[in-house]
mmCIF file of C-alpha atoms in Angstrom:
data_model
loop_
_atom_site.group_PDB
_atom_site.id
_atom_site.type_symbol
_atom_site.label_atom_id
_atom_site.label_comp_id
_atom_site.label_asym_id
_atom_site.label_seq_id
_atom_site.Cartn_x
_atom_site.Cartn_y
_atom_site.Cartn_z
ATOM 1 C CA MET A 1 98.482 192.561 -103.921
ATOM 2 C CA ALA A 2 96.721 195.705 -102.697
ATOM 3 C CA ASP A 3 96.219 197.174 -106.157
ATOM 4 C CA GLN A 4 94.298 194.062 -107.187
ATOM 5 C CA ARG A 5 91.644 194.477 -104.514
ATOM 6 C CA ILE A 6 88.134 195.720 -105.298
ATOM 7 C CA ARG A 7 87.964 199.239 -103.857
ATOM 8 C CA VAL A 8 84.584 199.961 -102.259
ATOM 9 C CA LEU A 9 82.993 203.231 -101.122
ATOM 10 C CA ILE A 10 80.015 203.025 -98.721
ATOM 11 C CA VAL A 11 77.382 205.790 -98.770
ATOM 12 C CA ASP A 12 74.682 205.457 -96.101
ATOM 13 C CA ASP A 13 73.276 207.983 -93.621
ATOM 14 C CA ILE A 14 73.041 205.483 -90.734
ATOM 15 C CA PRO A 15 76.366 205.101 -88.855
ATOM 16 C CA GLU A 16 75.546 201.570 -87.663
ATOM 17 C CA THR A 17 74.897 200.447 -91.229
ATOM 18 C CA ARG A 18 78.206 201.847 -92.440
ATOM 19 C CA GLU A 19 80.075 200.071 -89.654
ATOM 20 C CA ASN A 20 78.239 196.799 -90.232
ATOM 21 C CA LEU A 21 79.083 196.899 -93.928
ATOM 22 C CA LYS A 22 82.726 197.547 -93.148
ATOM 23 C CA LYS A 23 82.773 194.587 -90.753
ATOM 24 C CA LEU A 24 81.108 192.303 -93.306
ATOM 25 C CA LEU A 25 83.825 193.148 -95.840
ATOM 26 C CA MET A 26 86.764 193.293 -93.440
ATOM 27 C CA PHE A 27 87.924 189.717 -93.929
ATOM 28 C CA GLU A 28 87.478 189.488 -97.693
ATOM 29 C CA HIS A 29 90.999 189.259 -99.151
ATOM 30 C CA ASP A 30 89.991 190.780 -102.486
ATOM 31 C CA ILE A 31 87.837 193.677 -101.191
ATOM 32 C CA GLU A 32 88.937 196.913 -99.513
ATOM 33 C CA VAL A 33 86.663 199.636 -98.091
ATOM 34 C CA VAL A 34 88.417 202.846 -99.134
ATOM 35 C CA GLY A 35 85.912 205.314 -97.683
ATOM 36 C CA THR A 36 82.514 205.954 -96.151
ATOM 37 C CA ALA A 37 80.068 208.842 -96.467
ATOM 38 C CA SER A 38 76.854 209.823 -94.683
ATOM 39 C CA THR A 39 75.382 212.070 -97.398
ATOM 40 C CA ALA A 40 75.045 211.941 -101.151
ATOM 41 C CA GLU A 41 77.121 215.097 -101.545
ATOM 42 C CA GLU A 42 79.957 213.612 -99.521
ATOM 43 C CA GLY A 43 79.689 210.351 -101.459
ATOM 44 C CA ILE A 44 79.964 212.194 -104.777
ATOM 45 C CA ARG A 45 83.021 214.109 -103.550
ATOM 46 C CA LEU A 46 84.733 210.907 -102.362
ATOM 47 C CA ALA A 47 83.832 209.107 -105.592
ATOM 48 C CA ARG A 48 85.578 211.887 -107.519
ATOM 49 C CA GLU A 49 88.666 211.743 -105.288
ATOM 50 C CA LEU A 50 88.956 207.997 -104.755
ATOM 51 C CA GLN A 51 87.602 206.618 -108.069
ATOM 52 C CA PRO A 52 86.398 203.420 -106.340
ATOM 53 C CA ASP A 53 85.533 200.258 -108.238
ATOM 54 C CA VAL A 54 82.178 199.893 -106.478
ATOM 55 C CA VAL A 55 79.916 202.298 -104.586
ATOM 56 C CA LEU A 56 77.344 200.879 -102.170
ATOM 57 C CA LEU A 57 74.682 203.588 -102.196
ATOM 58 C CA ASP A 58 71.565 203.753 -100.027
ATOM 59 C CA ILE A 59 68.546 204.921 -102.023
ATOM 60 C CA ASN A 60 67.003 207.024 -99.243
ATOM 61 C CA LEU A 61 69.607 209.640 -98.421
ATOM 62 C CA PRO A 62 68.737 213.040 -96.925
ATOM 63 C CA GLY A 63 68.799 216.024 -99.271
ATOM 64 C CA MET A 64 69.280 214.278 -102.610
ATOM 65 C CA SER A 65 67.443 211.461 -104.365
ATOM 66 C CA GLY A 66 69.280 208.236 -105.018
ATOM 67 C CA ILE A 67 68.729 208.672 -108.753
ATOM 68 C CA SER A 68 70.388 212.094 -108.767
ATOM 69 C CA ALA A 69 73.241 210.707 -106.693
ATOM 70 C CA VAL A 70 73.786 207.845 -109.154
ATOM 71 C CA GLU A 71 73.832 210.249 -112.104
ATOM 72 C CA GLN A 72 76.396 212.531 -110.469
ATOM 73 C CA ILE A 73 78.595 209.649 -109.325
ATOM 74 C CA MET A 74 78.631 208.331 -112.891
ATOM 75 C CA GLU A 75 79.696 211.770 -114.109
ATOM 76 C CA VAL A 76 82.645 212.113 -111.722
ATOM 77 C CA ALA A 77 83.618 208.400 -111.686
ATOM 78 C CA PRO A 78 82.412 206.852 -114.968
ATOM 79 C CA LEU A 79 84.142 203.499 -114.421
ATOM 80 C CA THR A 80 82.573 202.999 -110.990
ATOM 81 C CA GLN A 81 79.856 200.400 -110.513
ATOM 82 C CA VAL A 82 76.985 201.585 -108.289
ATOM 83 C CA VAL A 83 74.998 199.094 -106.211
ATOM 84 C CA MET A 84 71.778 200.476 -104.744
ATOM 85 C CA MET A 85 70.665 199.447 -101.253
ATOM 86 C CA SER A 86 67.185 199.867 -99.809
ATOM 87 C CA VAL A 87 64.621 198.380 -97.457
ATOM 88 C CA GLN A 88 62.044 199.241 -100.112
ATOM 89 C CA SER A 89 61.711 197.709 -103.560
ATOM 90 C CA ASP A 90 59.634 200.147 -105.602
ATOM 91 C CA ALA A 91 59.988 198.606 -109.076
ATOM 92 C CA ASP A 92 59.577 201.883 -110.966
ATOM 93 C CA TYR A 93 62.079 203.721 -108.747
ATOM 94 C CA LEU A 94 64.601 200.909 -109.074
ATOM 95 C CA ARG A 95 64.155 200.847 -112.841
ATOM 96 C CA ARG A 96 64.875 204.567 -113.067
ATOM 97 C CA ALA A 97 67.916 204.126 -110.829
ATOM 98 C CA MET A 98 69.212 201.392 -113.129
ATOM 99 C CA LEU A 99 68.701 203.615 -116.151
ATOM 100 C CA ALA A 100 70.592 206.387 -114.360
ATOM 101 C CA GLY A 101 73.622 204.108 -114.137
ATOM 102 C CA ALA A 102 73.205 201.759 -111.158
ATOM 103 C CA ARG A 103 74.364 198.230 -111.909
ATOM 104 C CA ASP A 104 72.611 196.159 -109.246
ATOM 105 C CA PHE A 105 70.299 196.277 -106.247
ATOM 106 C CA LEU A 106 70.567 194.793 -102.749
ATOM 107 C CA PRO A 107 67.346 194.660 -100.689
ATOM 108 C CA LYS A 108 67.986 195.224 -96.982
ATOM 109 C CA PRO A 109 68.601 193.210 -94.924
ATOM 110 C CA PHE A 110 71.071 191.135 -96.905
ATOM 111 C CA SER A 111 73.619 188.544 -95.888
ATOM 112 C CA ALA A 112 77.382 188.855 -96.076
ATOM 113 C CA ASP A 113 77.406 186.263 -98.863
ATOM 114 C CA GLU A 114 74.885 188.262 -100.898
ATOM 115 C CA LEU A 115 76.869 191.470 -100.382
ATOM 116 C CA VAL A 116 80.208 189.968 -101.365
ATOM 117 C CA ALA A 117 78.775 188.093 -104.349
ATOM 118 C CA THR A 118 77.131 191.262 -105.664
ATOM 119 C CA ILE A 119 80.313 193.320 -105.315
ATOM 120 C CA ARG A 120 82.365 190.708 -107.132
ATOM 121 C CA ARG A 121 79.749 190.274 -109.860
ATOM 122 C CA VAL A 122 79.412 193.958 -110.725
ATOM 123 C CA TYR A 123 83.190 194.357 -110.579
ATOM 124 C CA ARG A 124 83.630 191.550 -113.110
ATOM 125 C CA THR A 125 81.096 193.179 -115.432
ATOM 126 C CA ARG A 126 82.391 196.754 -115.023
ATOM 127 C CA ARG A 127 82.568 199.070 -118.010
ATOM 128 C CA PRO A 128 85.784 198.908 -120.039
ATOM 129 C CA PRO A 129 88.185 201.853 -119.715
ATOM 130 C CA PRO A 130 87.584 204.599 -122.259
ATOM 131 C CA VAL A 131 91.001 204.035 -123.862
ATOM 132 C CA LEU A 132 89.791 200.701 -125.224
ATOM 133 C CA PRO A 133 87.975 200.490 -128.547
ATOM 134 C CA PRO A 134 84.293 201.198 -127.945
ATOM 135 C CA THR A 135 82.397 197.962 -127.520
ATOM 136 C CA GLY A 136 79.048 199.164 -126.176
ATOM 137 C CA PRO A 137 77.302 198.052 -122.997
ATOM 138 C CA LEU A 138 77.118 194.410 -124.016
ATOM 139 C CA GLY A 139 80.617 193.731 -125.305
ATOM 140 C CA PRO A 140 82.191 193.243 -128.719
ATOM 141 C CA ALA A 141 78.979 192.370 -130.536
ATOM 142 C CA ALA A 142 76.938 195.279 -129.196
ATOM 143 C CA GLY A 143 75.659 197.814 -131.642
ATOM 144 C CA ARG A 144 76.907 195.948 -134.693
ATOM 145 C CA ALA A 145 76.237 198.231 -137.621
ATOM 146 C CA GLY A 146 73.695 196.609 -139.932
ATOM 147 C CA ALA A 147 73.944 193.202 -138.231
ATOM 148 C CA GLN A 148 70.804 191.330 -137.267
ATOM 149 C CA GLY A 149 70.951 188.589 -134.670
ATOM 150 C CA LYS A 150 69.070 185.323 -135.138
ATOM 151 C CA VAL A 151 66.007 184.395 -133.081
ATOM 152 C CA VAL A 152 65.457 180.838 -131.840
ATOM 153 C CA ALA A 153 62.022 180.205 -130.309
ATOM 154 C CA VAL A 154 61.711 177.091 -128.156
ATOM 155 C CA TYR A 155 58.052 176.072 -128.200
ATOM 156 C CA SER A 156 55.640 173.256 -127.492
ATOM 157 C CA PRO A 157 51.866 173.210 -127.817
ATOM 158 C CA LYS A 158 51.676 171.110 -124.641
ATOM 159 C CA GLY A 159 52.986 171.866 -121.174
ATOM 160 C CA GLY A 160 55.229 169.644 -119.100
ATOM 161 C CA VAL A 161 57.419 168.486 -121.978
ATOM 162 C CA GLY A 162 60.627 170.253 -120.846
ATOM 163 C CA THR A 163 60.585 173.399 -122.966
ATOM 164 C CA THR A 164 62.324 175.561 -120.361
ATOM 165 C CA MET A 165 64.970 172.915 -119.714
ATOM 166 C CA ILE A 166 65.686 172.758 -123.444
ATOM 167 C CA ALA A 167 65.742 176.556 -123.864
ATOM 168 C CA VAL A 168 68.100 177.133 -120.925
ATOM 169 C CA ASN A 169 70.581 174.425 -121.827
ATOM 170 C CA LEU A 170 70.454 175.216 -125.546
ATOM 171 C CA ALA A 171 71.293 178.862 -124.806
ATOM 172 C CA VAL A 172 74.228 177.863 -122.601
ATOM 173 C CA ALA A 173 75.460 175.431 -125.261
ATOM 174 C CA LEU A 174 75.284 178.140 -127.945
ATOM 175 C CA GLN A 175 77.224 180.649 -125.817
ATOM 176 C CA LYS A 176 80.857 180.815 -126.968
ATOM 177 C CA PRO A 177 83.684 183.367 -126.630
ATOM 178 C CA GLU A 178 83.227 184.454 -130.246
ATOM 179 C CA ARG A 179 79.448 184.843 -129.956
ATOM 180 C CA ARG A 180 76.952 186.922 -127.982
ATOM 181 C CA VAL A 181 73.894 184.963 -126.841
ATOM 182 C CA ALA A 182 70.884 186.134 -124.839
ATOM 183 C CA LEU A 183 68.112 184.065 -123.283
ATOM 184 C CA ILE A 184 64.690 185.724 -122.958
ATOM 185 C CA ASP A 185 62.062 184.214 -120.670
ATOM 186 C CA ALA A 186 58.764 184.839 -122.477
ATOM 187 C CA SER A 187 57.015 181.874 -120.874
ATOM 188 C CA LEU A 188 54.348 184.169 -119.467
ATOM 189 C CA PRO A 189 52.966 184.633 -116.941
ATOM 190 C CA PHE A 190 54.929 181.997 -114.998
ATOM 191 C CA GLY A 191 58.480 181.943 -116.337
ATOM 192 C CA ASP A 192 61.061 179.722 -114.610
ATOM 193 C CA VAL A 193 64.322 180.547 -116.388
ATOM 194 C CA GLY A 194 65.592 182.375 -113.294
ATOM 195 C CA VAL A 195 65.061 179.245 -111.199
ATOM 196 C CA PHE A 196 66.858 177.032 -113.719
ATOM 197 C CA LEU A 197 69.885 179.361 -113.713
ATOM 198 C CA ASN A 198 69.740 180.455 -110.068
ATOM 199 C CA LEU A 199 69.374 184.099 -111.117
ATOM 200 C CA GLN A 200 67.256 186.840 -109.630
ATOM 201 C CA GLY A 201 67.219 190.606 -109.851
ATOM 202 C CA PRO A 202 64.995 193.679 -109.883
ATOM 203 C CA ARG A 203 64.826 193.899 -113.680
ATOM 204 C CA SER A 204 62.613 191.877 -116.009
ATOM 205 C CA LEU A 205 60.937 191.702 -119.389
ATOM 206 C CA ALA A 206 58.084 193.816 -118.016
ATOM 207 C CA ASP A 207 60.429 196.747 -117.293
ATOM 208 C CA LEU A 208 61.559 196.889 -120.913
ATOM 209 C CA ALA A 209 58.026 196.362 -122.183
ATOM 210 C CA GLN A 210 56.887 199.540 -120.433
ATOM 211 C CA MET A 211 59.452 201.716 -122.203
ATOM 212 C CA ASP A 212 58.152 203.568 -125.248
ATOM 213 C CA GLU A 213 61.733 204.117 -126.329
ATOM 214 C CA MET A 214 64.788 202.097 -125.436
ATOM 215 C CA ASP A 215 68.464 202.279 -126.219
ATOM 216 C CA PRO A 216 71.276 199.720 -125.889
ATOM 217 C CA GLU A 217 72.180 200.996 -122.415
ATOM 218 C CA ALA A 218 68.609 200.659 -121.149
ATOM 219 C CA PHE A 219 68.414 197.177 -122.617
ATOM 220 C CA ALA A 220 71.717 196.161 -121.045
ATOM 221 C CA LEU A 221 70.582 197.330 -117.623
ATOM 222 C CA SER A 222 67.651 194.925 -117.755
ATOM 223 C CA LEU A 223 69.871 191.878 -118.336
ATOM 224 C CA LEU A 224 71.461 189.550 -115.825
ATOM 225 C CA SER A 225 74.800 187.825 -116.390
ATOM 226 C CA HIS A 226 75.208 184.078 -115.976
ATOM 227 C CA ALA A 227 78.554 182.474 -115.169
ATOM 228 C CA SER A 228 78.581 180.881 -118.631
ATOM 229 C CA GLY A 229 78.703 184.333 -120.248
ATOM 230 C CA LEU A 230 75.055 184.117 -121.244
ATOM 231 C CA LYS A 231 72.915 187.248 -120.818
ATOM 232 C CA VAL A 232 69.424 186.655 -119.423
ATOM 233 C CA LEU A 233 66.204 188.665 -119.511
ATOM 234 C CA LEU A 234 63.886 187.275 -116.855
ATOM 235 C CA ALA A 235 60.113 186.957 -116.989
ATOM 236 C CA PRO A 236 58.096 189.412 -114.847
ATOM 237 C CA PRO A 237 58.282 188.503 -111.143
ATOM 238 C CA ARG A 238 54.498 188.701 -110.713
ATOM 239 C CA PRO A 239 51.814 187.321 -113.076
ATOM 240 C CA GLU A 240 49.938 190.627 -113.386
ATOM 241 C CA LEU A 241 53.058 192.327 -114.788
ATOM 242 C CA ALA A 242 52.956 190.001 -117.786
ATOM 243 C CA GLU A 243 50.121 192.140 -119.167
ATOM 244 C CA TYR A 244 52.712 194.777 -120.093
ATOM 245 C CA VAL A 245 54.413 192.346 -122.490
ATOM 246 C CA THR A 246 52.197 193.030 -125.486
ATOM 247 C CA PRO A 247 53.025 191.950 -129.052
ATOM 248 C CA GLU A 248 54.014 195.555 -129.834
ATOM 249 C CA ALA A 249 56.347 195.695 -126.832
ATOM 250 C CA MET A 250 57.872 192.318 -127.695
ATOM 251 C CA LYS A 251 58.497 193.442 -131.269
ATOM 252 C CA ARG A 252 60.400 196.515 -129.975
ATOM 253 C CA ILE A 253 62.409 194.364 -127.575
ATOM 254 C CA LEU A 254 63.351 191.836 -130.254
ATOM 255 C CA GLY A 255 64.237 194.631 -132.648
ATOM 256 C CA MET A 256 66.720 196.083 -130.160
ATOM 257 C CA ALA A 257 68.036 192.689 -129.053
ATOM 258 C CA ARG A 258 68.775 191.640 -132.636
ATOM 259 C CA THR A 259 71.219 194.551 -132.936
ATOM 260 C CA LEU A 260 73.069 193.536 -129.757
ATOM 261 C CA PHE A 261 73.307 189.755 -129.951
ATOM 262 C CA ASP A 262 74.224 187.086 -132.457
ATOM 263 C CA ILE A 263 71.576 184.674 -131.142
ATOM 264 C CA LEU A 264 68.441 185.186 -129.058
ATOM 265 C CA VAL A 265 66.966 182.058 -127.485
ATOM 266 C CA ILE A 266 63.383 182.592 -126.343
ATOM 267 C CA ASP A 267 61.491 180.324 -123.973
ATOM 268 C CA THR A 268 57.805 180.589 -124.868
ATOM 269 C CA THR A 269 54.517 179.718 -123.232
ATOM 270 C CA THR A 270 52.333 176.841 -124.381
ATOM 271 C CA GLN A 271 49.319 179.078 -124.892
ATOM 272 C CA PRO A 272 49.096 180.495 -128.444
ATOM 273 C CA THR A 273 48.832 184.109 -127.287
ATOM 274 C CA ASP A 274 49.329 187.025 -129.652
ATOM 275 C CA THR A 275 52.746 187.623 -128.095
ATOM 276 C CA THR A 276 53.784 183.999 -128.594
ATOM 277 C CA LEU A 277 52.595 184.083 -132.203
ATOM 278 C CA LEU A 278 54.618 187.276 -132.727
ATOM 279 C CA ILE A 279 57.718 185.486 -131.402
ATOM 280 C CA LEU A 280 57.103 182.514 -133.706
ATOM 281 C CA ASP A 281 56.679 184.884 -136.650
ATOM 282 C CA GLU A 282 59.934 186.666 -135.792
ATOM 283 C CA ALA A 283 61.882 183.449 -135.210
ATOM 284 C CA ASP A 284 64.512 182.330 -137.681
ATOM 285 C CA GLN A 285 64.306 178.864 -136.143
ATOM 286 C CA ILE A 286 61.539 177.228 -134.099
ATOM 287 C CA VAL A 287 62.653 174.371 -131.877
ATOM 288 C CA LEU A 288 59.477 172.324 -131.448
ATOM 289 C CA VAL A 289 59.657 170.160 -128.324
ATOM 290 C CA VAL A 290 57.650 166.932 -128.533
ATOM 291 C CA THR A 291 57.555 163.998 -126.125
ATOM 292 C CA PRO A 292 56.702 160.402 -127.102
ATOM 293 C CA ASP A 293 53.102 160.351 -125.891
ATOM 294 C CA VAL A 294 49.808 160.509 -127.752
ATOM 295 C CA PRO A 295 48.459 163.844 -126.319
ATOM 296 C CA THR A 296 51.664 165.720 -127.188
ATOM 297 C CA ILE A 297 51.824 164.230 -130.671
ATOM 298 C CA LYS A 298 48.177 165.201 -131.224
ATOM 299 C CA ASN A 299 48.906 168.805 -130.205
ATOM 300 C CA ALA A 300 52.025 168.851 -132.383
ATOM 301 C CA ARG A 301 49.896 167.818 -135.373
ATOM 302 C CA LEU A 302 47.617 170.802 -134.712
ATOM 303 C CA PHE A 303 50.699 173.044 -134.496
ATOM 304 C CA PHE A 304 51.882 171.894 -137.916
ATOM 305 C CA ASP A 305 48.407 172.557 -139.314
ATOM 306 C CA VAL A 306 48.581 176.126 -138.002
ATOM 307 C CA ILE A 307 52.069 176.922 -139.317
ATOM 308 C CA THR A 308 51.114 175.501 -142.705
ATOM 309 C CA GLN A 309 48.291 178.059 -142.837
ATOM 310 C CA LEU A 310 50.820 180.727 -141.796
ATOM 311 C CA ASN A 311 53.064 179.704 -144.699
ATOM 312 C CA TYR A 312 56.084 178.940 -142.516
ATOM 313 C CA PRO A 313 58.681 177.089 -144.596
ATOM 314 C CA PRO A 314 59.234 173.496 -143.367
ATOM 315 C CA GLN A 315 62.906 174.150 -142.546
ATOM 316 C CA LYS A 316 61.932 176.874 -140.072
ATOM 317 C CA THR A 317 60.844 174.170 -137.589
ATOM 318 C CA LEU A 318 63.352 171.812 -136.013
ATOM 319 C CA MET A 319 61.392 169.099 -134.240
ATOM 320 C CA ILE A 320 63.088 167.353 -131.335
ATOM 321 C CA LEU A 321 61.942 164.473 -129.164
ATOM 322 C CA ASN A 322 62.503 164.998 -125.457
ATOM 323 C CA LYS A 323 62.258 162.364 -122.698
ATOM 324 C CA MET A 324 62.914 159.553 -125.160
ATOM 325 C CA ASP A 325 62.842 156.035 -123.747
ATOM 326 C CA ARG A 326 62.325 152.857 -125.769
ATOM 327 C CA ARG A 327 60.205 151.471 -122.934
ATOM 328 C CA PHE A 328 57.466 154.002 -123.765
ATOM 329 C CA GLY A 329 56.674 152.133 -126.966
ATOM 330 C CA ILE A 330 56.747 155.156 -129.313
ATOM 331 C CA THR A 331 59.778 155.507 -131.579
ATOM 332 C CA ALA A 332 61.110 158.483 -133.497
ATOM 333 C CA GLU A 333 60.081 156.805 -136.736
ATOM 334 C CA MET A 334 56.493 156.539 -135.493
ATOM 335 C CA VAL A 335 56.472 160.239 -134.581
ATOM 336 C CA GLU A 336 57.888 161.218 -137.975
ATOM 337 C CA GLN A 337 55.237 159.162 -139.708
ATOM 338 C CA ALA A 338 52.440 160.689 -137.627
ATOM 339 C CA LEU A 339 53.581 164.287 -138.065
ATOM 340 C CA LYS A 340 55.115 164.087 -141.554
ATOM 341 C CA HIS A 341 58.171 165.975 -140.272
ATOM 342 C CA PRO A 342 61.675 164.700 -139.496
ATOM 343 C CA VAL A 343 62.990 164.404 -135.948
ATOM 344 C CA GLY A 344 66.187 166.426 -135.682
ATOM 345 C CA VAL A 345 67.451 165.284 -132.285
ATOM 346 C CA GLN A 346 66.392 162.747 -129.681
ATOM 347 C CA ILE A 347 67.026 163.742 -126.063
ATOM 348 C CA PRO A 348 66.981 160.773 -123.685
ATOM 349 C CA TRP A 349 64.875 160.512 -120.560
ATOM 350 C CA ASP A 350 67.056 161.233 -117.489
ATOM 351 C CA GLU A 351 64.822 162.424 -114.686
ATOM 352 C CA VAL A 352 67.516 162.361 -111.995
ATOM 353 C CA THR A 353 69.993 164.528 -113.918
ATOM 354 C CA VAL A 354 67.272 167.002 -114.934
ATOM 355 C CA LEU A 355 65.852 167.380 -111.418
ATOM 356 C CA ASN A 356 69.306 167.757 -109.877
ATOM 357 C CA SER A 357 70.115 170.433 -112.435
ATOM 358 C CA ILE A 358 66.913 172.355 -111.722
ATOM 359 C CA ASN A 359 67.209 172.101 -107.944
ATOM 360 C CA LYS A 360 70.817 173.322 -108.022
ATOM 361 C CA GLY A 361 70.180 176.030 -110.611
ATOM 362 C CA ALA A 362 73.064 174.624 -112.689
ATOM 363 C CA PRO A 363 72.691 173.841 -116.427
ATOM 364 C CA LEU A 364 73.102 170.136 -117.076
ATOM 365 C CA VAL A 365 74.758 170.714 -120.445
ATOM 366 C CA ALA A 366 78.089 171.055 -118.632
ATOM 367 C CA GLN A 367 77.943 167.375 -117.616
ATOM 368 C CA ARG A 368 79.537 166.057 -120.789
ATOM 369 C CA SER A 369 79.552 162.480 -119.493
ATOM 370 C CA LYS A 370 75.750 162.406 -119.522
ATOM 371 C CA PRO A 371 73.986 161.297 -122.730
ATOM 372 C CA ILE A 372 71.333 163.986 -122.189
ATOM 373 C CA ALA A 373 74.020 166.707 -122.190
ATOM 374 C CA ASN A 374 75.559 165.391 -125.388
ATOM 375 C CA ALA A 375 72.131 165.313 -127.027
ATOM 376 C CA ILE A 376 71.597 169.004 -126.235
ATOM 377 C CA LEU A 377 75.058 169.821 -127.584
ATOM 378 C CA GLN A 378 74.022 168.003 -130.759
ATOM 379 C CA LEU A 379 70.871 170.151 -130.801
ATOM 380 C CA ALA A 380 73.012 173.293 -130.517
ATOM 381 C CA LYS A 381 75.050 172.148 -133.521
ATOM 382 C CA HIS A 382 71.876 171.617 -135.551
ATOM 383 C CA VAL A 383 70.675 175.111 -134.631
ATOM 384 C CA GLU A 384 74.031 176.682 -135.564
ATOM 385 C CA GLU A 385 74.005 174.981 -138.950
ATOM 386 C CA ALA A 386 70.443 176.159 -139.581
ATOM 387 C CA LEU A 387 71.138 179.765 -138.548
ATOM 388 C CA PHE A 388 74.564 180.531 -139.964
ATOM 389 C CA ALA A 389 76.371 179.969 -143.200
ATOM 390 C CA PRO A 390 80.058 179.044 -142.694
ATOM 391 C CA GLN A 391 81.193 182.552 -143.655
ATOM 392 C CA GLU A 392 78.879 184.081 -141.023
ATOM 393 C CA VAL A 393 80.425 181.900 -138.319
ATOM 394 C CA GLU A 394 83.881 183.069 -139.412
ATOM 395 C CA GLU A 395 82.779 186.725 -139.323
ATOM 396 C CA ILE A 396 81.515 186.337 -135.740
ATOM 397 C CA ARG A 397 84.841 184.798 -134.752
ATOM 398 C CA LYS A 398 86.821 187.623 -136.372
ATOM 399 C CA ARG A 399 84.665 190.273 -134.739
ATOM 400 C CA SER A 400 85.266 188.810 -131.285
ATOM 401 C CA ASN A 401 89.039 189.041 -131.832
ATOM 402 C CA ARG A 402 89.068 192.742 -132.724
#
């Protein structure tokens, strides 16, 4: 039906671009172009009159900056989602546009598939109508008075053991309708969470790290939404930007995130940087990823020596064995004996399933028929039991139903 279509307003000063966008959207059954404008002023007027679901707004319009245009559109049409378009990708400018109210960014030129997918995505994540109970920018759990979300740090003192795979799939497994979960890629400077989830966008951990002050709205604008319902904060897109993610910045980010989410899953780097140590300090639960080989076990022993000196309680660390295969000759019992710490979960070696998952950008935890998926679901259960008392789980469920 017509009233179920996504109503789109196009604002671009180039006539050919406006026509091309209309043609790209012409045959989409669920999208309708309700107007076009060549100037920001005209776009603002039409946004007020038409109240579109989505505005496609070019950043470089004559007479008015894109940021000012976004702000005024949000004033006259507060439920409208604004998607910025530009041939340029100035990170600071885009960040300010997002803070002004824009919900996504399309770099020109873009394909019809990219355009349609972006429109549908921002429409699905549009702000709730003001007549609904206030839920904040991140949904029912946002801004929970006095509540503090739990932090799960996924760590290994050796690279190549599957830490990112574990972090991504654990976060997806923990995401439930009654719970708000965020995944933060702090595996700096070369984070791969975006690749594992097939997500990309102009916002990253570095953008938040550069803010002296942040609020829930600013934090929300830096997150990407995954189809599972998981919210994701990507690592900086370039290695040099990782320098902005200092321990002080990470502490501010975690402080804000704890007020917005029930669980934060953080993928960390192998190197024991000050930022990584800050994350481990802040964590309610450390998932230590070990593989059944002598070098990794040796590094894990050093890790336990360090956290003993830091006075971490033993129950703070949940040790798991990844890539388990009896043919390797090292059993869980041998690892427990060597490290004097119990193995919580054993995740079997399944190279084909893991590589297919990574290459497709699709979490493998959804493949319930696979033993590796069931092992990660078992890991998620262990983490839940460690983080929440039964009454806390019930409170989260009640809050989601309000």
